PDB file of C-alpha atoms and ligand atoms in Angstrom:
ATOM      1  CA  UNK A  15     149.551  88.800  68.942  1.00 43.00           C
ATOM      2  CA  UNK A  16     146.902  91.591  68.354  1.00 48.00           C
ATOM      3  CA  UNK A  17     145.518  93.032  71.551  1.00 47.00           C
ATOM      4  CA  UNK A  18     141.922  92.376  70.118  1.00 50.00           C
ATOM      5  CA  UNK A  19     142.419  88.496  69.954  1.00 56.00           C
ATOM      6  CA  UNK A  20     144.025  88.091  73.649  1.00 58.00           C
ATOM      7  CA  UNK A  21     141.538  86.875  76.332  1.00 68.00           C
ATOM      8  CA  UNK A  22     143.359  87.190  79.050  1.00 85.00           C
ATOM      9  CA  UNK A  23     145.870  89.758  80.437  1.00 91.00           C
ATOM     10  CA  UNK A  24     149.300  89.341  79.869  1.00 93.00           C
ATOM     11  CA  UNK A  25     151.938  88.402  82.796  1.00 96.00           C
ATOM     12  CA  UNK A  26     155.653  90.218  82.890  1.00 97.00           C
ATOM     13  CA  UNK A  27     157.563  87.261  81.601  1.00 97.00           C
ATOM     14  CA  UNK A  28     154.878  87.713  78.033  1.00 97.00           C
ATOM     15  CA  UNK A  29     155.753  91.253  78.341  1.00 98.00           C
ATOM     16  CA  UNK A  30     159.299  90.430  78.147  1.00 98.00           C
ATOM     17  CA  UNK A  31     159.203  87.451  75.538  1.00 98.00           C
ATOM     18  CA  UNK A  32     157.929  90.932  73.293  1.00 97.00           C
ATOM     19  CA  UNK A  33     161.480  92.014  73.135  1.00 98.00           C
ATOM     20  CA  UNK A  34     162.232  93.077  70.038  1.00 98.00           C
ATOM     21  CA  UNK A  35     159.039  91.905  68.255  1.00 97.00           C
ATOM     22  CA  UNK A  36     155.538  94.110  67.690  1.00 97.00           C
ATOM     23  CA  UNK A  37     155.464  96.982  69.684  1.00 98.00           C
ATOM     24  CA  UNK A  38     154.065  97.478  73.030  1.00 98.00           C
ATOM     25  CA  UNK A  39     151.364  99.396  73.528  1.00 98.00           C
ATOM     26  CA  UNK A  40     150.959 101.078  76.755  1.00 98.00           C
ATOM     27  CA  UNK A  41     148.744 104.237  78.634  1.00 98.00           C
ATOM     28  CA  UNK A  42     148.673 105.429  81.688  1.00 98.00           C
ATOM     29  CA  UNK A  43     144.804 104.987  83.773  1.00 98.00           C
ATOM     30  CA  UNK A  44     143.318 106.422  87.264  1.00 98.00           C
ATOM     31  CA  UNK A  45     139.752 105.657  86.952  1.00 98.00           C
ATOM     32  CA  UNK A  46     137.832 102.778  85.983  1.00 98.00           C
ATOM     33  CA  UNK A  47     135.933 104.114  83.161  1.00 98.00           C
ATOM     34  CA  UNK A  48     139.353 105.076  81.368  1.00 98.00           C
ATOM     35  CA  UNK A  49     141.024 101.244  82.102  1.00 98.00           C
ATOM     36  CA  UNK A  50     137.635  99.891  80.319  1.00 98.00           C
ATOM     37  CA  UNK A  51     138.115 102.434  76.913  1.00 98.00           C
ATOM     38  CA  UNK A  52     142.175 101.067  76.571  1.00 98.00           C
ATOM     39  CA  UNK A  53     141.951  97.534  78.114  1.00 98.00           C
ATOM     40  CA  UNK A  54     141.045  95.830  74.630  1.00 97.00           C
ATOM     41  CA  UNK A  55     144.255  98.321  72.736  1.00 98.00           C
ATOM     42  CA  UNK A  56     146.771  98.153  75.428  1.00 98.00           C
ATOM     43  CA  UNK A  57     149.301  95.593  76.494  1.00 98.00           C
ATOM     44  CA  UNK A  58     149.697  96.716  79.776  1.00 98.00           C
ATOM     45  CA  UNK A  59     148.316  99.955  81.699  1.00 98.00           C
ATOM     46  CA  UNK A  60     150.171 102.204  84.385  1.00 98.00           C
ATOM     47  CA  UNK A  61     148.669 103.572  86.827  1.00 98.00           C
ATOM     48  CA  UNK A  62     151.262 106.309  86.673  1.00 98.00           C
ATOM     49  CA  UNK A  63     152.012 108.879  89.883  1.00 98.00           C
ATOM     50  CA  UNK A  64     151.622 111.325  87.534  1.00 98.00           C
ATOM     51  CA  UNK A  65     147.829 111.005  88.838  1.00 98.00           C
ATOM     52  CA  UNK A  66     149.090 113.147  91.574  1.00 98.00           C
ATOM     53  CA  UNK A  67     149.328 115.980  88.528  1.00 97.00           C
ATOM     54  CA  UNK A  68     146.672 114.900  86.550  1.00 97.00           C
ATOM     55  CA  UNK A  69     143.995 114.315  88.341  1.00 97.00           C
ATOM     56  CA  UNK A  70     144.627 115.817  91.582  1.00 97.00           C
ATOM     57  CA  UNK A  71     146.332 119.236  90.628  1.00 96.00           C
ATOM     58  CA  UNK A  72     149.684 118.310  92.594  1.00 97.00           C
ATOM     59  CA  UNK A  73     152.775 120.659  91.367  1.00 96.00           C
ATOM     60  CA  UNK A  74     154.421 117.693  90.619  1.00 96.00           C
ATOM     61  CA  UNK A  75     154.545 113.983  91.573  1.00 97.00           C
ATOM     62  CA  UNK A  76     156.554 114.075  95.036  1.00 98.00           C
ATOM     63  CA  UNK A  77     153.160 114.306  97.044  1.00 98.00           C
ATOM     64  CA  UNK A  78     151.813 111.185  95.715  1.00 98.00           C
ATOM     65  CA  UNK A  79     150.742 108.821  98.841  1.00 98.00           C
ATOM     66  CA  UNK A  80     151.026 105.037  98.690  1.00 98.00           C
ATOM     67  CA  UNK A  81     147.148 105.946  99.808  1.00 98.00           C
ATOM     68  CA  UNK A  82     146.856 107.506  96.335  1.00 98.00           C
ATOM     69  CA  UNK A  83     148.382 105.055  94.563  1.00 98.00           C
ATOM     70  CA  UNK A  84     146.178 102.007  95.381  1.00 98.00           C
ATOM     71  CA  UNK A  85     142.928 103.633  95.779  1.00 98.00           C
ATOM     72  CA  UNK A  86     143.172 104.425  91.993  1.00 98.00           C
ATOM     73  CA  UNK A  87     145.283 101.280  91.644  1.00 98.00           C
ATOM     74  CA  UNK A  88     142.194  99.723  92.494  1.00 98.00           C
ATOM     75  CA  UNK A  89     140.010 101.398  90.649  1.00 98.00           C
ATOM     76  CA  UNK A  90     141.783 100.306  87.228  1.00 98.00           C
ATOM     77  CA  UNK A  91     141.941  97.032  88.136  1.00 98.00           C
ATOM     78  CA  UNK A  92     138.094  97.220  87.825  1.00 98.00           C
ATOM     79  CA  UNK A  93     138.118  98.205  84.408  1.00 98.00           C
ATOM     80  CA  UNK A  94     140.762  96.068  83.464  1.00 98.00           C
ATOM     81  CA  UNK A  95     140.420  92.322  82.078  1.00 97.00           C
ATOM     82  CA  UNK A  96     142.830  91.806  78.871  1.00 97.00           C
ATOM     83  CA  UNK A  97     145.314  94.685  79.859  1.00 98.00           C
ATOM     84  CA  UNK A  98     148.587  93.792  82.655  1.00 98.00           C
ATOM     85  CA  UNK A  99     148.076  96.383  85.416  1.00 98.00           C
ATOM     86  CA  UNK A 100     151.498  97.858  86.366  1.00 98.00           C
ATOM     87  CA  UNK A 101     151.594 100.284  89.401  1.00 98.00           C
ATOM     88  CA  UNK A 102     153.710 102.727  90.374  1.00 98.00           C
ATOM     89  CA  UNK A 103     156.048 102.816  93.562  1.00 98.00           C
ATOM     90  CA  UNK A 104     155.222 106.566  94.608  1.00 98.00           C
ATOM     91  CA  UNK A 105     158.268 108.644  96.008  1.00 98.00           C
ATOM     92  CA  UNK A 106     159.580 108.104  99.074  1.00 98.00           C
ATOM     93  CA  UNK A 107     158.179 104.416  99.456  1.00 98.00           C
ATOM     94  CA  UNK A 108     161.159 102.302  98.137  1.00 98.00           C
ATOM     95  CA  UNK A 109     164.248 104.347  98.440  1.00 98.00           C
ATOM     96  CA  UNK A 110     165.668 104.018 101.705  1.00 98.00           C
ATOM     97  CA  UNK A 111     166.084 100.238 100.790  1.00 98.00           C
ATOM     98  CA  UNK A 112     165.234  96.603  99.496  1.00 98.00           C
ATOM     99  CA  UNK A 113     163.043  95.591 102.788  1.00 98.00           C
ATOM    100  CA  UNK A 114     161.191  99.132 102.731  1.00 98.00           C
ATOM    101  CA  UNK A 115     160.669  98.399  98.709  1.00 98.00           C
ATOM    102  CA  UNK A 116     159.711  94.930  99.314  1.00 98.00           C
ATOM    103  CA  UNK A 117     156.986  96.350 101.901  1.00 98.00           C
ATOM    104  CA  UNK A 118     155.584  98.686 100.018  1.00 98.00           C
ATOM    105  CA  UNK A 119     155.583  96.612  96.922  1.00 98.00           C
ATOM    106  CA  UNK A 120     154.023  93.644  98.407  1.00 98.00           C
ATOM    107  CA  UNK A 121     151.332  95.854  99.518  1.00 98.00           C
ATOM    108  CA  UNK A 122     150.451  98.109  96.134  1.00 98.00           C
ATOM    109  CA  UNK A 123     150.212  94.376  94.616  1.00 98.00           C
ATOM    110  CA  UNK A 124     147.939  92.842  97.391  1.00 98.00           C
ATOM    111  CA  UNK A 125     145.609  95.857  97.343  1.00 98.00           C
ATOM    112  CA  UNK A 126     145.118  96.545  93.715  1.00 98.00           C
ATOM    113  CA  UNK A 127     146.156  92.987  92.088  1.00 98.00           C
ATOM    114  CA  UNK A 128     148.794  94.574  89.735  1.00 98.00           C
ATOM    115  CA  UNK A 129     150.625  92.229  88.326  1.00 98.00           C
ATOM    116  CA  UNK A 130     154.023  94.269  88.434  1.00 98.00           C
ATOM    117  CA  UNK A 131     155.412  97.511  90.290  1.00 98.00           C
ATOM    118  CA  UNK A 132     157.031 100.503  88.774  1.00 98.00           C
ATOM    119  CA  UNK A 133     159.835 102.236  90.606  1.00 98.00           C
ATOM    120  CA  UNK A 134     162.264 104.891  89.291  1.00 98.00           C
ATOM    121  CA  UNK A 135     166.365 104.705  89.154  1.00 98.00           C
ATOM    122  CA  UNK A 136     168.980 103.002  87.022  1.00 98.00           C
ATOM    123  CA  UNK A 137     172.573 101.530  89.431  1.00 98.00           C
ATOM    124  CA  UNK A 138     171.094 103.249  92.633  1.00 98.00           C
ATOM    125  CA  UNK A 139     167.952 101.126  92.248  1.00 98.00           C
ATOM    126  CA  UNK A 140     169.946  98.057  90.666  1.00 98.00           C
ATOM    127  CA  UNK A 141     170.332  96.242  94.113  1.00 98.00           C
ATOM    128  CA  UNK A 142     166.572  97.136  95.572  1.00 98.00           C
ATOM    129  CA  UNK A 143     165.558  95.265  92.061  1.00 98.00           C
ATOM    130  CA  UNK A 144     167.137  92.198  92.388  1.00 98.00           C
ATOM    131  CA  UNK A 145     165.703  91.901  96.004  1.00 98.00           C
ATOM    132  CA  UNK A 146     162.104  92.857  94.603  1.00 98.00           C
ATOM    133  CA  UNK A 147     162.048  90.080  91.942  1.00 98.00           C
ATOM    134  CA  UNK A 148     163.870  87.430  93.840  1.00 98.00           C
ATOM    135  CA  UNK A 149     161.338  87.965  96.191  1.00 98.00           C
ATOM    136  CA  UNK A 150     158.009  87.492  93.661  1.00 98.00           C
ATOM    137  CA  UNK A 151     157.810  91.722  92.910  1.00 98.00           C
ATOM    138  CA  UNK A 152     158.192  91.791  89.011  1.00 98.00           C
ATOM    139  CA  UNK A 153     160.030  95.472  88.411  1.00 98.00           C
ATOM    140  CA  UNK A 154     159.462  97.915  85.517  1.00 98.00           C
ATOM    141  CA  UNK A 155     162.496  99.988  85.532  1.00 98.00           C
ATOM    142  CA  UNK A 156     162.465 103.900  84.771  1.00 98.00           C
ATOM    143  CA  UNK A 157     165.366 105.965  83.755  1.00 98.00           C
ATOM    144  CA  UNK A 158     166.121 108.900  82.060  1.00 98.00           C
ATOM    145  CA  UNK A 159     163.716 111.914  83.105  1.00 98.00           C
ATOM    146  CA  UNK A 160     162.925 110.526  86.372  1.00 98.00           C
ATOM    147  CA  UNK A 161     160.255 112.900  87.704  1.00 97.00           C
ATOM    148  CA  UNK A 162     160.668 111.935  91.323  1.00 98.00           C
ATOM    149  CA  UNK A 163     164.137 113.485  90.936  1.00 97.00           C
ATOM    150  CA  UNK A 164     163.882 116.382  89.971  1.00 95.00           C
ATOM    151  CA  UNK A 165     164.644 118.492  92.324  1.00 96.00           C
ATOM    152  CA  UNK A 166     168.478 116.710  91.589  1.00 95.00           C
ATOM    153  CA  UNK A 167     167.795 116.702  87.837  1.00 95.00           C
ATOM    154  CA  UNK A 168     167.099 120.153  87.519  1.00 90.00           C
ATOM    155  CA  UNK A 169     164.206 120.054  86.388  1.00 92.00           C
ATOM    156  CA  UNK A 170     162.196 118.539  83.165  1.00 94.00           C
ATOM    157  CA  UNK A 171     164.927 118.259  81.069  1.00 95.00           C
ATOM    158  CA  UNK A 172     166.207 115.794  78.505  1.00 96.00           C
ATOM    159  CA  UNK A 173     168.737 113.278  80.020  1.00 96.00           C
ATOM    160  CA  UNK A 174     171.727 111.162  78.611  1.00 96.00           C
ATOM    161  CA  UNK A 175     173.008 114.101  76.225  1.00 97.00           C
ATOM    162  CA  UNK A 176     176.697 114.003  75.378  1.00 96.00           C
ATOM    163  CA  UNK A 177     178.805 112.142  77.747  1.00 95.00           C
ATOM    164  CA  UNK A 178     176.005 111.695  80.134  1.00 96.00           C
ATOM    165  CA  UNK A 179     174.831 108.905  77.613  1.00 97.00           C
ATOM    166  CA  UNK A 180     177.320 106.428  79.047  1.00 98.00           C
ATOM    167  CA  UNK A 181     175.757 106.977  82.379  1.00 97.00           C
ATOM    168  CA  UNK A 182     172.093 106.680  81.186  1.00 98.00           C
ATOM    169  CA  UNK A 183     173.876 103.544  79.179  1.00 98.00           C
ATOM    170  CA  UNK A 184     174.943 102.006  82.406  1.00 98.00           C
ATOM    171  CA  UNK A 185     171.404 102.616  84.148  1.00 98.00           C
ATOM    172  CA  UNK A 186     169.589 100.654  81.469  1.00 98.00           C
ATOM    173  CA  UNK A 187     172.219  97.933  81.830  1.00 98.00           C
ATOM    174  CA  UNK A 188     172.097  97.725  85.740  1.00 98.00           C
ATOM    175  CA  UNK A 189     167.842  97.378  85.683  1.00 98.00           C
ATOM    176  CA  UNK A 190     168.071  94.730  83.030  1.00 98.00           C
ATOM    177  CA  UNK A 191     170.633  92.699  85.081  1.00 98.00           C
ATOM    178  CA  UNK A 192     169.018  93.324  88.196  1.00 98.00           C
ATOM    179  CA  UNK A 193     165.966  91.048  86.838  1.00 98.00           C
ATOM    180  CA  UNK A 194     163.620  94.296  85.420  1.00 98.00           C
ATOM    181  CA  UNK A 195     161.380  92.646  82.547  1.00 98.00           C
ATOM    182  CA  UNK A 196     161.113  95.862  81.243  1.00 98.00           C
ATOM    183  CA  UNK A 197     162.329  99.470  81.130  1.00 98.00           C
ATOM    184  CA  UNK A 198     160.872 102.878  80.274  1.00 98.00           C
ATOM    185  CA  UNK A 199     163.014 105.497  79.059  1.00 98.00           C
ATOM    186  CA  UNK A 200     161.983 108.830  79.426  1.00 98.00           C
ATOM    187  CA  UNK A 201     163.331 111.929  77.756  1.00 98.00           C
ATOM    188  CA  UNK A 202     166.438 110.475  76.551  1.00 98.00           C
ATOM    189  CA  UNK A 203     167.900 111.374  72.973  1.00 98.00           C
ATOM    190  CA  UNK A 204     166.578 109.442  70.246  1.00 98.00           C
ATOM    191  CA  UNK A 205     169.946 107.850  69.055  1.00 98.00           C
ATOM    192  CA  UNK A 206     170.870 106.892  72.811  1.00 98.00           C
ATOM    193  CA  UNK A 207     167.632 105.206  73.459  1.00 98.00           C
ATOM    194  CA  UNK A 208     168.055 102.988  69.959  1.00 98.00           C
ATOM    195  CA  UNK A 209     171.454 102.084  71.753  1.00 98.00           C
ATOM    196  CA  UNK A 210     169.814 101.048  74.424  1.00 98.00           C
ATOM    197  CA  UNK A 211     166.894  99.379  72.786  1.00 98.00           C
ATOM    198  CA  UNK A 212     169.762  97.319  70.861  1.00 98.00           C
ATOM    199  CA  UNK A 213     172.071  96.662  73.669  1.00 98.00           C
ATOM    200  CA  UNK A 214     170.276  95.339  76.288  1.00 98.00           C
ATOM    201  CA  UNK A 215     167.617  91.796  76.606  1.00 98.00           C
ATOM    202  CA  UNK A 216     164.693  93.844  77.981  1.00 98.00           C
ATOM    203  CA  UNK A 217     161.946  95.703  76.394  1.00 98.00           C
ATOM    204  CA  UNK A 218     162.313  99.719  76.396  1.00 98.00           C
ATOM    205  CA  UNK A 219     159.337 101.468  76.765  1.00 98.00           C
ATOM    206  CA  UNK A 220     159.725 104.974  75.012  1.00 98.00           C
ATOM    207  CA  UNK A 221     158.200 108.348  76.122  1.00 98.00           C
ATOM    208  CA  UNK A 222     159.918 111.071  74.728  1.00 98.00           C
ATOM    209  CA  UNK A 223     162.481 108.709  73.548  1.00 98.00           C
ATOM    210  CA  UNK A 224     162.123 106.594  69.924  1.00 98.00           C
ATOM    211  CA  UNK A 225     159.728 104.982  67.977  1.00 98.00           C
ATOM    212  CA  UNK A 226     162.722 102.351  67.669  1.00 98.00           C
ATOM    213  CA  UNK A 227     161.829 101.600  71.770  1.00 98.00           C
ATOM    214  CA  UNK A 228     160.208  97.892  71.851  1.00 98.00           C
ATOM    215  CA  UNK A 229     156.898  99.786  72.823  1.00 98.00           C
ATOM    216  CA  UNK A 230     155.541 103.515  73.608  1.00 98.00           C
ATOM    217  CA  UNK A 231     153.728 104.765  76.894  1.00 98.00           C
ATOM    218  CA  UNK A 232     151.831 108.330  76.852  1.00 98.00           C
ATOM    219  CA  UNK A 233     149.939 109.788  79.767  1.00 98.00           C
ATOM    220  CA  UNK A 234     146.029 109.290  78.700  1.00 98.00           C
ATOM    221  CA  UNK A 235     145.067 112.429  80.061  1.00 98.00           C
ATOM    222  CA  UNK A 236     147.915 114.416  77.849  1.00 97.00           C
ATOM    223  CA  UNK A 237     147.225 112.203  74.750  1.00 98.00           C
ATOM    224  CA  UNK A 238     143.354 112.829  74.871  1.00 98.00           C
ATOM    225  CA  UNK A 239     144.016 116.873  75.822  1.00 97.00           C
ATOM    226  CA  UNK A 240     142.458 116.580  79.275  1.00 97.00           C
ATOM    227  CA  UNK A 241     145.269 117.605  80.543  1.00 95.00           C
ATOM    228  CA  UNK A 242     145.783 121.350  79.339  1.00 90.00           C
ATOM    229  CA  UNK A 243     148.123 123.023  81.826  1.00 89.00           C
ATOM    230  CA  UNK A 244     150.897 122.539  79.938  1.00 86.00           C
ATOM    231  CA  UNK A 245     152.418 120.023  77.121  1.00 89.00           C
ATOM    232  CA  UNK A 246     155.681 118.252  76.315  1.00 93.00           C
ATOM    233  CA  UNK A 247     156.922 118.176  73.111  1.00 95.00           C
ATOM    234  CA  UNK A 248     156.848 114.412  72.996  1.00 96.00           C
ATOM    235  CA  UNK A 249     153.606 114.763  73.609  1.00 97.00           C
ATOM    236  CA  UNK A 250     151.149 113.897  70.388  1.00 97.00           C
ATOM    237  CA  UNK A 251     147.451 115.221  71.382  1.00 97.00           C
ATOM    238  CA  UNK A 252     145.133 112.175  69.400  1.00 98.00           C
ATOM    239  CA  UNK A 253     141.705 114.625  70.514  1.00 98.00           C
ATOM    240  CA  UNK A 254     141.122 117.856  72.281  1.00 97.00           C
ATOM    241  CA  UNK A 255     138.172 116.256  74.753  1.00 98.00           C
ATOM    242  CA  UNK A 256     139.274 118.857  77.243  1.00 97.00           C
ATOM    243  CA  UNK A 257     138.198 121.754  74.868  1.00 97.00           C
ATOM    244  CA  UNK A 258     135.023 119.795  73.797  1.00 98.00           C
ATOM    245  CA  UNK A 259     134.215 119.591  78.093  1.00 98.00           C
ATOM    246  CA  UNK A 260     134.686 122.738  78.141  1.00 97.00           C
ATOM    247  CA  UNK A 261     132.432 124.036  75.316  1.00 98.00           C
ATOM    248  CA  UNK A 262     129.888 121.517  76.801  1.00 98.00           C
ATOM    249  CA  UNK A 263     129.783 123.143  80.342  1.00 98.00           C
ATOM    250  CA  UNK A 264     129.180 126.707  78.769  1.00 98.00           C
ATOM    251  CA  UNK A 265     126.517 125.164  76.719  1.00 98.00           C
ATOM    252  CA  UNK A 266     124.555 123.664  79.731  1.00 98.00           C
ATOM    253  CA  UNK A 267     125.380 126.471  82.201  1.00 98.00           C
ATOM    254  CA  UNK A 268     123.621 129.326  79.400  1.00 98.00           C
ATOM    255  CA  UNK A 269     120.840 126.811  79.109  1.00 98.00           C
ATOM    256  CA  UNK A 270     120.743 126.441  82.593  1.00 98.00           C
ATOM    257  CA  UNK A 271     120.501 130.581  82.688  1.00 98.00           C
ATOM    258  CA  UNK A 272     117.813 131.031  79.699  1.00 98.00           C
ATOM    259  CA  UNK A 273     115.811 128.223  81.618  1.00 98.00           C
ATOM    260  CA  UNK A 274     115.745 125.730  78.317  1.00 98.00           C
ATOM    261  CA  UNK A 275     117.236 123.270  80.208  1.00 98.00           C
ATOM    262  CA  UNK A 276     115.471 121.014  81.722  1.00 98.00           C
ATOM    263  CA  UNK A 277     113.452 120.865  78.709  1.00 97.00           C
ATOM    264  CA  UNK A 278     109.804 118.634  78.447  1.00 96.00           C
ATOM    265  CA  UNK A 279     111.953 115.600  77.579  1.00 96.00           C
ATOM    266  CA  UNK A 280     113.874 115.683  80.535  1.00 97.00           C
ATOM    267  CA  UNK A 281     111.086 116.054  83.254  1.00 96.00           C
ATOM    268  CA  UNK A 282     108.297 113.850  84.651  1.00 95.00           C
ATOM    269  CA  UNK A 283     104.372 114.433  84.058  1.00 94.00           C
ATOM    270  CA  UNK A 284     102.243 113.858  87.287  1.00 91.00           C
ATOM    271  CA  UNK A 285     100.616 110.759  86.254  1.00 90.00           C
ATOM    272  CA  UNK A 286     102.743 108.010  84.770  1.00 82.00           C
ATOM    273  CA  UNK A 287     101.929 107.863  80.600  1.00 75.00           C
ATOM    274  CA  UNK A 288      99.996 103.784  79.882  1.00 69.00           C
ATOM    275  CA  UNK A 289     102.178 101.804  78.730  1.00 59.00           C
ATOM    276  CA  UNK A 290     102.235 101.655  74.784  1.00 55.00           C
ATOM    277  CA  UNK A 291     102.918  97.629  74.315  1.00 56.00           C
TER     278      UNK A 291
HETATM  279  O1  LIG B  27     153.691 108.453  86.130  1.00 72.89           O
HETATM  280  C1  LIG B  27     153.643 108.247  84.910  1.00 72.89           C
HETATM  281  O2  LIG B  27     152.635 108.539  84.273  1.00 72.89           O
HETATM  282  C2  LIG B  27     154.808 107.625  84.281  1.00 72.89           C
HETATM  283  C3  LIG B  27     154.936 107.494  82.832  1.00 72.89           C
HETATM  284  C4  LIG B  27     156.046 106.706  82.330  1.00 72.89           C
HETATM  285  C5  LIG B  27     154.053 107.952  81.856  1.00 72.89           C
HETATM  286  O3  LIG B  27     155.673 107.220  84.961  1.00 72.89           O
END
């Protein structure tokens, strides 16, 4: 089905059923004019912590706030009418366990309306899952480059290489029998993550991963080159908007100097002008 002929958004079960058919199509949002530009082109939207970086100039994602979260959560469900809203869990708010999880989930979905949480981890996570979704919490799994970790990863760096590929292997399996409906995989070797995307019954969603993955997820902000600070090689820039802000700004701020701008169109005569019909 072509996003342009669905009416309404999709639920996680749909997003499932897409397993191994057309592939998903998926951005991140944080603001409400953004969700509105992708809702009619996306399947689903995440409302990614990577707002933490993006839009809030955090070093990385680990000071995201639940507070955070649904505010913009909130935001993009405003903007949002043919496009499933997925949020993310934000560090700290589901690891210490399933109840803890289940609180925090139950809340981001209450407060925003997403239809479905994100939280990071493949066998650590596996058990937390399977309480979320028994318990009405639909789960989008994340493995691979887990940001949230890493501190323990090391880093941003490319996961599942070599023998670690059984492990990564074993994280995809544990979401998907846990009850995830879907999975992204992030930074993973291409040939690993068409394993995966062939071994197991839920959709992968590839960033930095394959275009075999049964759909593809890119940060808006790093797609559109808003975000300029630095980018990933999996990164493909579609438009250089952040250059073209810039270049705007230094336009108005010399007119602003030179005193062209306002300019007679832009100000208001004493005396209304009659009305011409
Ligand atoms: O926070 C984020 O933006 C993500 C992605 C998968 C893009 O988790």
């Amino acid at each position: 089905m072509s996003a342009t002929a669905r009416k309404t958004a999709p639920l996680p079960d749909d997003i499932r059923a897409r397993k191994g058919g057309a592939p998903l199509v998926s951005l991140t949002a944080y603001t409400t004019p953004m969700a509105q530009m992708m809702d009619a082109h996306c399947d689903f939207v995440l409302v990614g912590d990577s707002v933490g970086m993006v839009l809030h100039g955090l070093p990385s994602t680990l000071g995201v706030t639940m507070e955070m979260m649904i505010l913009h959560g909130k935001a993009v469900a405003r903007g949002l009418k043919q496009a499933m809203l997925v949020v993310d869990m934000p560090f700290g708010s589901y690891e210490e366990g399933p109840e803890q999880a289940f609180r925090n989930a139950a809340r981001l979905m209450a407060e925003t309306g997403a239809a479905a949480v994100k939280l990071e981890g493949g066998v650590t996570m596996a058990d937390t899952i399977a309480f979320l979704v028994a318990r009405g919490v639909p789960v989008m799994a994340h493995i691979g480059l887990t940001p949230q970790s890493i501190n323990t990863l090391g880093g941003y760096k490319v996961q599942g290489r070599g023998a670690a590929g059984e492990a990564l292997m074993a994280d995809a399996r544990a979401v998907a029998q846990a009850g995830a409906f879907a999975v992204v995989l992030e930074k993973v070797p291409e040939a690993l993550a068409d394993r995966i995307t062939g071994e197991i019954e839920i959709p992968t969603i590839g960033i930095g991963a394959s275009a075999g993955c049964d759909g593809q997820i890119l940060v808006v902000d790093d797609m559109l080159g808003l975000f300029t600070a630095f980018k990933a090689k999996f990164v493909k820039r579609y438009a250089t908007l952040g250059e073209q802000a810039e270049a705007a700004i230094a336009d108005y701020a010399a007119e602003v100097r030179a005193r062209s701008f306002p300019a007679p169109e832009h100000v208001f005569a004493d005396v209304a002008p009659e009305a011409t019909s």
